[in-house]
CSV table of C-alpha atoms in Angstrom, one decimal:
chain,number,residue,atom,x,y,z
A,674,MET,CA,117.3,36.6,67.3
A,675,LYS,CA,116.7,39.7,65.3
A,676,PRO,CA,118.2,43.2,66.0
A,677,LEU,CA,115.9,45.8,67.7
A,678,SER,CA,114.4,48.0,64.9
A,679,ILE,CA,114.6,51.6,65.3
A,680,PRO,CA,111.1,52.8,66.7
A,681,ARG,CA,111.4,49.9,68.9
A,682,CYS,CA,114.8,51.1,69.9
A,683,ALA,CA,113.3,54.6,70.3
A,684,ALA,CA,110.2,53.0,72.3
A,685,LEU,CA,112.6,51.6,74.8
A,686,THR,CA,114.8,54.9,75.3
A,687,LEU,CA,111.6,56.7,75.9
A,688,THR,CA,110.2,54.2,78.1
A,689,LEU,CA,114.0,54.1,80.3
A,690,CYS,CA,114.3,57.9,80.0
A,691,THR,CA,110.8,58.2,81.8
A,692,ALA,CA,111.5,55.8,84.1
A,693,VAL,CA,114.7,57.3,85.4
A,694,GLY,CA,113.0,61.1,85.4
A,695,LEU,CA,110.1,59.3,87.5
A,696,ALA,CA,112.5,57.5,90.0
A,697,GLY,CA,113.9,61.1,91.4
A,698,CYS,CA,111.5,62.6,94.4
A,699,ASN,CA,111.6,66.3,93.4
A,700,SER,CA,111.7,65.6,89.3
A,701,ASN,CA,109.8,67.3,87.0
A,702,PRO,CA,111.1,65.8,83.5
A,703,VAL,CA,108.9,68.3,81.4
A,704,ARG,CA,109.9,71.3,83.3
A,705,ASP,CA,113.6,69.9,83.2
A,706,VAL,CA,113.7,69.7,79.2
A,707,ALA,CA,111.7,72.9,79.1
A,708,THR,CA,114.2,75.2,81.4
A,709,SER,CA,117.3,73.3,79.5
A,710,LEU,CA,115.7,74.4,76.3
A,711,GLY,CA,115.2,78.0,77.6
A,712,ALA,CA,111.2,77.9,77.3
A,713,GLY,CA,110.6,76.7,81.1
A,714,PRO,CA,110.5,78.9,84.2
A,715,ARG,CA,113.6,80.5,84.9
A,716,MET,CA,114.7,80.5,88.7
A,717,ALA,CA,115.4,83.5,90.2
A,718,PRO,CA,118.3,83.4,93.0
A,719,THR,CA,117.5,83.6,96.6
A,720,PRO,CA,117.1,86.8,97.8
A,721,ASP,CA,120.2,87.4,100.7
A,722,PHE,CA,117.6,87.9,103.7
A,723,VAL,CA,115.8,84.4,103.0
A,724,GLU,CA,119.4,82.9,102.9
A,725,ARG,CA,120.2,84.2,106.2
A,726,SER,CA,116.9,83.8,107.9
A,727,ARG,CA,117.2,79.7,107.3
A,728,PRO,CA,119.1,77.7,108.9
A,729,ALA,CA,122.0,75.8,107.0
A,730,THR,CA,120.8,72.6,107.9
A,731,LEU,CA,117.6,71.4,108.8
A,732,ASP,CA,118.1,69.0,112.1
A,733,TYR,CA,114.9,67.8,113.7
A,734,MET,CA,114.7,67.3,117.3
A,735,PRO,CA,114.9,63.1,117.3
A,736,ILE,CA,112.4,61.2,119.8
A,737,GLY,CA,112.6,61.1,123.3
A,738,THR,CA,114.1,64.4,123.5
A,739,SER,CA,112.4,67.1,125.5
A,740,ALA,CA,112.2,70.4,124.2
A,741,PRO,CA,114.8,73.4,124.4
A,742,GLU,CA,114.0,76.0,127.2
A,743,ARG,CA,112.3,79.3,126.4
A,744,ALA,CA,114.6,82.0,125.6
A,745,THR,CA,112.2,84.4,127.5
A,746,PRO,CA,111.2,83.4,131.2
A,747,ALA,CA,107.6,82.8,132.3
A,748,ARG,CA,105.7,86.2,133.8
A,749,THR,CA,105.3,86.2,137.7
A,750,ALA,CA,102.3,86.7,139.0
A,751,GLU,CA,102.8,90.2,140.1
A,752,GLU,CA,103.6,91.1,136.0
A,753,ILE,CA,100.1,88.9,134.8
A,754,LYS,CA,98.2,91.1,137.7
A,755,ALA,CA,99.7,94.5,136.5
A,756,ALA,CA,99.3,93.3,132.4
A,757,GLU,CA,95.6,92.6,133.4
A,758,ALA,CA,95.1,95.8,135.3
A,759,GLU,CA,96.2,97.6,132.0
A,760,LEU,CA,93.8,95.8,129.8
A,761,ASP,CA,91.1,96.5,132.3
A,762,ALA,CA,91.9,100.0,132.0
A,763,LEU,CA,92.2,100.2,128.2
A,764,ARG,CA,89.0,98.1,128.0
A,765,SER,CA,87.3,100.8,130.3
A,766,ARG,CA,88.7,103.9,128.1
A,767,ASN,CA,87.5,102.2,125.1
A,768,GLU,CA,84.1,101.8,126.4
A,769,ALA,CA,83.9,105.4,127.6
A,770,ALA,CA,84.8,106.5,123.9
A,771,GLY,CA,82.2,103.9,122.7
A,772,ALA,CA,79.2,105.3,125.2
A,773,ALA,CA,80.1,109.0,123.8
A,774,ALA,CA,80.0,108.2,120.3
A,775,ALA,CA,76.5,106.2,120.6
A,776,GLU,CA,75.6,109.3,122.7
A,777,LEU,CA,76.5,111.6,119.8
A,778,GLY,CA,74.7,109.5,117.6
A,779,ASN,CA,71.5,109.7,119.1
A,780,THR,CA,70.2,112.6,117.5
A,781,PRO,CA,66.8,112.9,116.1
A,782,PRO,CA,66.5,112.4,112.3
A,783,PRO,CA,65.6,115.4,110.4
A,784,GLU,CA,62.4,116.1,109.6
A,785,PRO,CA,60.9,115.9,106.0
A,786,VAL,CA,61.0,118.8,103.6
A,787,ARG,CA,57.7,120.3,103.6
A,788,LEU,CA,56.2,121.1,100.0
A,789,PRO,CA,54.5,124.6,100.2
A,790,ALA,CA,50.6,124.3,99.7
A,791,ASN,CA,50.3,126.2,96.4
A,792,SER,CA,50.7,123.2,94.0
A,793,SER,CA,50.8,125.6,91.1
A,794,ALA,CA,54.0,126.3,91.2
A,795,ASN,CA,54.5,122.4,90.4
A,796,THR,CA,52.1,122.6,87.7
A,797,SER,CA,53.7,125.2,86.1
A,798,GLN,CA,57.1,123.4,86.1
A,799,GLN,CA,55.7,120.0,85.1
A,800,THR,CA,54.1,121.8,81.9
A,801,ARG,CA,57.2,123.9,80.9
A,802,GLN,CA,59.0,120.3,80.9
A,803,LYS,CA,56.3,118.9,78.7
A,804,ALA,CA,56.3,122.1,76.2
A,805,ASN,CA,60.0,121.7,76.0
A,806,SER,CA,59.9,117.8,75.5
A,807,ASN,CA,58.3,118.5,72.3
A,808,ARG,CA,61.0,120.7,70.5
A,809,ARG,CA,62.3,119.9,67.6
A,810,PRO,CA,65.4,121.2,66.3
């Protein structure tokens, strides 16, 4: 049997490293190598408020278990009617404000500006503009 040559050995090592890198669930060998060399993305530390807001363990509810009871109780019928009455009053106030704004917006458009009957004023201005445009420095 012939010993492995250097190129075969390097190819085998590279293949083995690639297979090990791809075997992990959450690994990116290119990113890991680049990060270890200092060229990859720098991982920022997690802010304190994020660490405090996340649970220490992510336990999931097992199948067949009912959901836990709500922290706030359901509203009673009287509370629902009071909330509906409050929303109805708010809607009627908004409709009244909208009707008042629509009434203010119903003003007629202004009449167009009437030009004077004497058109010689306009002609003289046009003549002056033509005369001034022919000036040379």
